[in-house]
Short mmCIF file of C-alpha atoms in Angstrom, two decimals:
data_model
loop_
_atom_site.label_atom_id
_atom_site.label_comp_id
_atom_site.label_asym_id
_atom_site.label_seq_id
_atom_site.Cartn_x
_atom_site.Cartn_y
_atom_site.Cartn_z
CA UNK A 1 -9.01 32.83 31.10
CA UNK A 2 -4.93 31.79 28.93
CA UNK A 3 -5.76 28.79 30.34
CA UNK A 4 -9.18 28.26 28.48
CA UNK A 5 -7.51 30.22 25.58
CA UNK A 6 -4.33 27.21 26.13
CA UNK A 7 -6.80 24.92 26.54
CA UNK A 8 -9.17 26.18 22.63
CA UNK A 9 -5.50 25.71 20.96
CA UNK A 10 -4.86 22.66 21.62
CA UNK A 11 -8.69 21.02 20.58
CA UNK A 12 -8.03 22.69 17.39
CA UNK A 13 -4.73 21.85 16.83
CA UNK A 14 -5.40 18.36 17.93
CA UNK A 15 -8.36 18.34 15.41
CA UNK A 16 -6.52 19.00 12.88
CA UNK A 17 -3.28 17.99 12.40
CA UNK A 18 -3.08 15.00 15.80
CA UNK A 19 -0.04 12.93 13.99
CA UNK A 20 -1.15 9.97 13.13
CA UNK A 21 0.75 6.80 14.73
CA UNK A 22 2.99 4.41 11.95
CA UNK A 23 0.69 1.48 10.72
CA UNK A 24 1.39 -1.07 9.18
CA UNK A 25 -0.81 -0.34 6.67
CA UNK A 26 1.52 2.99 5.99
CA UNK A 27 4.55 0.72 6.10
CA UNK A 28 3.07 -1.49 2.87
CA UNK A 29 2.49 1.34 1.32
CA UNK A 30 4.92 3.15 1.06
CA UNK A 31 6.96 -0.24 -0.32
CA UNK A 32 4.33 -1.00 -2.33
CA UNK A 33 4.25 2.87 -4.26
CA UNK A 34 6.38 2.45 -7.79
CA UNK A 35 9.94 3.18 -7.78
CA UNK A 36 11.48 2.98 -11.39
CA UNK A 37 14.94 1.83 -9.25
CA UNK A 38 13.59 -0.99 -7.52
CA UNK A 39 11.66 -1.99 -10.27
CA UNK A 40 14.27 -2.08 -13.10
CA UNK A 41 16.33 -4.24 -10.36
CA UNK A 42 13.92 -7.16 -11.22
CA UNK A 43 12.41 -9.39 -8.59
CA UNK A 44 8.95 -6.92 -8.32
CA UNK A 45 6.00 -7.23 -10.09
CA UNK A 46 3.81 -4.19 -11.53
CA UNK A 47 -0.29 -4.57 -10.66
CA UNK A 48 -2.99 -2.33 -12.61
CA UNK A 49 -6.37 -2.62 -10.63
CA UNK A 50 -9.44 -0.05 -11.68
CA UNK A 51 -13.12 -0.29 -9.48
CA UNK A 52 -15.96 1.44 -9.62
CA UNK A 53 -19.15 2.00 -8.11
CA UNK A 54 -22.53 3.98 -7.91
CA UNK A 55 -23.85 3.07 -4.59
CA UNK A 56 -25.87 6.71 -4.07
CA UNK A 57 -23.89 9.08 -1.76
CA UNK A 58 -23.53 12.18 -0.98
CA UNK A 59 -19.66 12.21 -1.83
CA UNK A 60 -17.21 10.01 -3.85
CA UNK A 61 -16.90 6.52 -2.54
CA UNK A 62 -13.87 4.37 -3.53
CA UNK A 63 -13.17 0.44 -3.09
CA UNK A 64 -10.59 0.18 -0.13
CA UNK A 65 -9.25 -3.72 -1.72
CA UNK A 66 -6.65 -5.54 0.91
CA UNK A 67 -4.93 -8.03 -0.49
CA UNK A 68 -2.26 -10.50 1.42
CA UNK A 69 0.64 -12.19 -0.04
CA UNK A 70 -0.08 -16.25 0.62
CA UNK A 71 4.16 -17.15 1.11
CA UNK A 72 4.54 -14.12 3.71
CA UNK A 73 1.30 -13.65 5.09
CA UNK A 74 1.63 -9.46 5.18
CA UNK A 75 -1.14 -8.17 3.46
CA UNK A 76 -1.74 -4.57 2.32
CA UNK A 77 -4.76 -1.64 0.94
CA UNK A 78 -5.40 -0.66 -2.21
CA UNK A 79 -6.82 2.40 -2.28
CA UNK A 80 -8.47 2.85 -5.85
CA UNK A 81 -9.51 7.06 -5.00
CA UNK A 82 -9.09 8.12 -8.71
CA UNK A 83 -10.61 5.09 -10.68
CA UNK A 84 -7.52 3.07 -10.64
CA UNK A 85 -4.12 2.76 -9.34
CA UNK A 86 -0.58 1.18 -9.83
CA UNK A 87 1.27 -0.77 -7.14
CA UNK A 88 4.79 -2.13 -6.89
CA UNK A 89 4.38 -6.17 -6.07
CA UNK A 90 6.42 -9.22 -4.86
CA UNK A 91 6.12 -12.66 -7.14
CA UNK A 92 3.72 -14.68 -5.72
CA UNK A 93 -0.32 -15.43 -5.13
CA UNK A 94 -2.75 -12.79 -3.58
CA UNK A 95 -6.03 -13.60 -1.83
CA UNK A 96 -8.62 -10.89 -1.10
CA UNK A 97 -9.07 -10.04 2.82
CA UNK A 98 -11.05 -7.16 2.95
CA UNK A 99 -13.64 -4.96 0.45
CA UNK A 100 -14.32 -2.05 1.79
CA UNK A 101 -16.87 1.43 0.03
CA UNK A 102 -15.37 3.87 2.30
CA UNK A 103 -16.07 7.86 1.33
CA UNK A 104 -15.15 10.94 3.49
CA UNK A 105 -15.80 14.62 3.30
CA UNK A 106 -16.42 16.93 6.46
CA UNK A 107 -15.32 14.35 9.12
CA UNK A 108 -17.93 12.54 7.78
CA UNK A 109 -17.41 8.97 7.30
CA UNK A 110 -18.95 6.09 5.46
CA UNK A 111 -17.94 2.91 5.12
CA UNK A 112 -19.56 -0.18 3.98
CA UNK A 113 -17.32 -3.61 4.05
CA UNK A 114 -18.24 -6.54 1.96
CA UNK A 115 -16.53 -8.55 4.23
CA UNK A 116 -15.76 -11.98 3.07
CA UNK A 117 -18.96 -11.73 0.52
CA UNK A 118 -16.09 -12.36 -2.38
CA UNK A 119 -13.74 -14.63 -3.08
CA UNK A 120 -10.78 -13.60 -4.86
CA UNK A 121 -7.34 -14.23 -6.29
CA UNK A 122 -4.16 -13.33 -8.53
CA UNK A 123 -0.83 -14.33 -9.05
CA UNK A 124 2.15 -11.84 -10.02
CA UNK A 125 5.36 -13.06 -12.03
CA UNK A 126 8.64 -11.51 -11.27
CA UNK A 127 8.94 -8.77 -14.56
CA UNK A 128 5.12 -8.46 -14.96
CA UNK A 129 2.62 -5.15 -15.54
CA UNK A 130 -0.58 -7.16 -15.55
CA UNK A 131 -3.76 -5.15 -15.10
CA UNK A 132 -5.99 -6.87 -13.38
CA UNK A 133 -9.71 -5.83 -13.75
CA UNK A 134 -12.33 -3.45 -12.98
CA UNK A 135 -13.91 -4.41 -10.33
CA UNK A 136 -17.63 -3.13 -10.61
CA UNK A 137 -19.71 -2.06 -7.75
CA UNK A 138 -23.76 -1.87 -8.75
CA UNK A 139 -26.11 -1.05 -6.81
CA UNK A 140 -29.45 -3.08 -6.49
CA UNK A 141 -32.51 -2.72 -5.34
CA UNK A 142 -34.50 -4.88 -3.21
CA UNK A 143 -38.01 -4.21 -1.77
CA UNK A 144 -39.74 -1.97 -0.24
CA UNK A 145 -39.31 -2.41 3.34
CA UNK A 146 -41.57 -1.13 5.01
CA UNK A 147 -43.68 2.04 4.22
CA UNK A 148 -45.00 5.27 5.79
CA UNK A 149 -48.05 7.33 4.14
CA UNK A 150 -46.33 7.81 0.15
CA UNK A 151 -42.40 7.54 2.02
CA UNK A 152 -41.08 4.37 1.90
CA UNK A 153 -37.65 2.79 2.30
CA UNK A 154 -36.33 -0.16 0.02
CA UNK A 155 -33.30 -2.91 0.50
CA UNK A 156 -29.83 -1.67 -1.75
CA UNK A 157 -27.98 -4.51 -1.95
CA UNK A 158 -25.19 -4.68 -3.98
CA UNK A 159 -24.02 -7.17 -6.58
CA UNK A 160 -19.67 -6.80 -7.87
CA UNK A 161 -17.99 -8.03 -10.51
CA UNK A 162 -14.86 -7.79 -12.51
CA UNK A 163 -14.71 -6.84 -15.95
CA UNK A 164 -12.10 -6.77 -18.45
CA UNK A 165 -11.46 -3.16 -19.43
CA UNK A 166 -8.00 -2.52 -20.14
CA UNK A 167 -8.99 -1.76 -24.25
CA UNK A 168 -10.69 1.63 -22.49
CA UNK A 169 -7.95 2.47 -20.41
CA UNK A 170 -6.40 6.10 -20.67
CA UNK A 171 -4.30 5.79 -23.30
CA UNK A 172 -2.52 8.09 -21.93
CA UNK A 173 -1.92 6.00 -18.38
CA UNK A 174 -1.44 3.05 -20.50
CA UNK A 175 2.06 5.75 -22.25
CA UNK A 176 2.63 6.60 -18.55
CA UNK A 177 2.83 3.05 -17.39
CA UNK A 178 5.29 1.90 -20.14
CA UNK A 179 7.48 4.66 -19.59
CA UNK A 180 7.72 4.13 -16.33
CA UNK A 181 8.03 0.18 -16.49
CA UNK A 182 8.84 -0.25 -19.86
CA UNK A 183 6.48 -2.39 -20.74
CA UNK A 184 2.79 -1.89 -21.56
CA UNK A 185 0.14 -4.27 -19.68
CA UNK A 186 -0.86 -7.03 -20.22
CA UNK A 187 -4.51 -8.31 -19.08
CA UNK A 188 -4.70 -10.91 -16.10
CA UNK A 189 -8.12 -10.96 -14.40
CA UNK A 190 -8.07 -11.63 -11.14
CA UNK A 191 -10.24 -14.42 -10.36
CA UNK A 192 -13.51 -12.89 -8.36
CA UNK A 193 -16.30 -14.95 -7.30
CA UNK A 194 -19.45 -14.82 -4.36
CA UNK A 195 -17.61 -16.61 -1.01
CA UNK A 196 -19.77 -19.23 -0.78
CA UNK A 197 -21.24 -18.33 2.09
CA UNK A 198 -23.03 -15.44 0.16
CA UNK A 199 -23.80 -16.84 -2.65
CA UNK A 200 -27.54 -17.37 -1.90
CA UNK A 201 -28.15 -14.10 -1.32
CA UNK A 202 -26.50 -12.52 -4.24
CA UNK A 203 -29.30 -10.44 -6.42
CA UNK A 204 -29.92 -12.49 -9.44
CA UNK A 205 -29.16 -10.85 -13.17
CA UNK B 1 10.72 11.21 38.28
CA UNK B 2 9.72 14.36 35.92
CA UNK B 3 12.53 13.31 33.78
CA UNK B 4 11.77 9.88 33.17
CA UNK B 5 7.98 10.87 32.43
CA UNK B 6 9.19 13.68 30.23
CA UNK B 7 11.94 10.71 28.52
CA UNK B 8 8.82 8.35 28.41
CA UNK B 9 6.55 10.48 26.23
CA UNK B 10 9.10 12.05 24.26
CA UNK B 11 9.43 7.85 23.30
CA UNK B 12 5.70 7.17 22.45
CA UNK B 13 5.72 9.93 20.79
CA UNK B 14 8.50 9.58 18.66
CA UNK B 15 6.82 6.04 17.26
CA UNK B 16 8.45 4.09 14.63
CA UNK B 17 6.92 1.08 12.12
CA UNK B 18 9.83 -0.65 10.14
CA UNK B 19 9.81 -4.20 7.88
CA UNK B 20 12.84 -5.53 6.49
CA UNK B 21 16.42 -6.14 7.84
CA UNK B 22 17.66 -3.78 10.48
CA UNK B 23 21.36 -4.46 8.52
CA UNK B 24 20.37 -2.30 6.20
CA UNK B 25 19.27 0.28 7.67
CA UNK B 26 22.05 2.37 7.45
CA UNK B 27 23.08 2.78 3.41
CA UNK B 28 26.11 4.36 3.73
CA UNK B 29 27.51 1.32 6.35
CA UNK B 30 25.89 -1.34 3.33
CA UNK B 31 28.04 0.51 0.93
CA UNK B 32 30.88 0.23 2.64
CA UNK B 33 30.72 -3.01 3.81
CA UNK B 34 29.74 -4.18 -0.10
CA UNK B 35 33.40 -1.88 -0.97
CA UNK B 36 35.20 -4.65 0.97
CA UNK B 37 36.82 -7.00 -2.11
CA UNK B 38 36.44 -11.02 -2.48
CA UNK B 39 32.82 -11.05 -0.46
CA UNK B 40 30.76 -14.20 -2.02
CA UNK B 41 27.38 -15.89 -0.88
CA UNK B 42 28.63 -16.81 2.59
CA UNK B 43 30.20 -13.67 3.69
CA UNK B 44 27.31 -11.66 3.04
CA UNK B 45 25.45 -13.50 4.32
CA UNK B 46 27.20 -13.20 7.17
CA UNK B 47 27.02 -10.02 7.09
CA UNK B 48 23.28 -9.61 6.47
CA UNK B 49 21.76 -12.29 6.86
CA UNK B 50 18.91 -14.03 4.82
CA UNK B 51 18.18 -11.63 1.87
CA UNK B 52 14.15 -11.16 1.69
CA UNK B 53 14.09 -12.31 -1.55
CA UNK B 54 16.16 -13.94 -3.87
CA UNK B 55 14.94 -14.75 -7.67
CA UNK B 56 16.92 -14.99 -10.84
CA UNK B 57 17.95 -12.03 -13.82
CA UNK B 58 20.13 -12.83 -16.31
CA UNK B 59 20.92 -16.01 -15.26
CA UNK B 60 22.38 -14.78 -11.93
CA UNK B 61 20.90 -14.75 -8.61
CA UNK B 62 20.28 -11.60 -7.47
CA UNK B 63 19.41 -11.75 -3.18
CA UNK B 64 17.19 -8.58 -2.17
CA UNK B 65 18.12 -6.93 1.25
CA UNK B 66 14.84 -4.37 2.37
CA UNK B 67 14.36 -1.63 5.46
CA UNK B 68 11.26 0.29 5.15
CA UNK B 69 10.53 2.29 8.05
CA UNK B 70 7.85 4.94 8.83
CA UNK B 71 8.26 7.46 11.67
CA UNK B 72 6.64 10.60 12.25
CA UNK B 73 7.91 13.77 13.33
CA UNK B 74 7.86 14.88 17.06
CA UNK B 75 7.27 17.96 16.51
CA UNK B 76 3.58 17.33 15.14
CA UNK B 77 3.07 16.51 18.81
CA UNK B 78 3.53 20.35 19.56
CA UNK B 79 1.03 22.75 19.45
CA UNK B 80 1.08 25.17 16.63
CA UNK B 81 4.48 23.95 15.60
CA UNK B 82 3.18 20.78 14.51
CA UNK B 83 0.88 22.94 11.66
CA UNK B 84 5.03 23.32 10.38
CA UNK B 85 7.04 20.38 11.13
CA UNK B 86 3.79 17.64 11.08
CA UNK B 87 4.61 15.53 7.89
CA UNK B 88 5.50 11.99 8.76
CA UNK B 89 8.96 11.12 7.17
CA UNK B 90 9.18 7.62 4.93
CA UNK B 91 12.34 5.48 4.58
CA UNK B 92 12.91 2.48 1.98
CA UNK B 93 16.94 0.95 1.29
CA UNK B 94 17.33 -1.36 -1.12
CA UNK B 95 20.49 -3.98 -0.97
CA UNK B 96 20.69 -5.38 -4.46
CA UNK B 97 23.66 -8.47 -4.64
CA UNK B 98 24.34 -10.21 -8.07
CA UNK B 99 26.12 -13.33 -7.64
CA UNK B 100 28.65 -15.35 -10.65
CA UNK B 101 27.55 -18.90 -11.46
CA UNK B 102 30.93 -19.34 -8.60
CA UNK B 103 28.45 -17.78 -5.64
CA UNK B 104 31.07 -14.39 -5.11
CA UNK B 105 29.99 -11.55 -5.89
CA UNK B 106 29.48 -9.69 -8.85
CA UNK B 107 27.84 -6.47 -8.49
CA UNK B 108 25.93 -4.18 -5.85
CA UNK B 109 23.91 -1.58 -5.76
CA UNK B 110 22.18 0.12 -2.65
CA UNK B 111 19.72 2.23 -3.52
CA UNK B 112 17.91 4.47 -0.19
CA UNK B 113 14.37 6.40 -1.21
CA UNK B 114 13.00 8.97 1.82
CA UNK B 115 10.39 11.34 2.02
CA UNK B 116 7.50 13.05 3.16
CA UNK B 117 4.90 9.97 3.49
CA UNK B 118 3.04 8.82 1.65
CA UNK B 119 5.26 8.57 -1.07
CA UNK B 120 4.96 10.58 -4.68
CA UNK B 121 2.65 8.06 -7.52
CA UNK B 122 5.18 8.10 -11.02
CA UNK B 123 1.22 6.92 -12.38
#
């Protein structure tokens, strides 16, 4: 009985608080979180990125963009959980390495991997505070792929693009950036286009 | 044998990852070392190696050294106890050295930031 209780307790704690092993992504996050003191020394840039999607789901889905620093080869994730994210990066050229739409609720996990469906890049210079744009992902309904009496399954595609929504940014957020960095964010949209492999598969607008 | 297994398990569980220069891991040592009189570019490179980045600010060359690490608390693996000591920790050390036009150290600043992971966001 005691052993059973202990086993149950172990399972419970393992399920609730099983420790995460530090990863490269965690290191990148610790390094890229904005630090006013570090930014004031120079040699860093601040990038703001927004994302939204209307992919039907029972719970919130948010974009996770993975970028690679062309000089160092290091990658880092930008998880746009609340619609926008601000990161502090070293100057240089960055390219999109991965693009996923993910969501999690009560143990359930959804991930839509767009892989290398899009090519995107941006460059940063030291001291810059830039707005990289809003990555908008829209669901596009395709053809009916199967029908069973009144129920039918429709093909679901999606299309993503980057738009300039700096003017619509919450004034409070813009002021917060200015307060911490001493600069207003300026629009410097990342270059975003369908990857040549998937270009022909994009739904027509 | 048991002791070895225990030590090995403890080593495996208290995992840590880091990036940057190990030589700026101990920020007190960095501050003490940078307090020496008459340091120049060569001696700084000798002490801390090549910088992770170098840039020009206000017409002066600046070397940036960094050491970032994330580690989890071994206590987090102990059932129940782990519930109260679970958070991962991070450490971010930076050293900025500004040189004058002759390559001598003009100013330096050693910054250290540590806390529960993930770091708190300013915005």
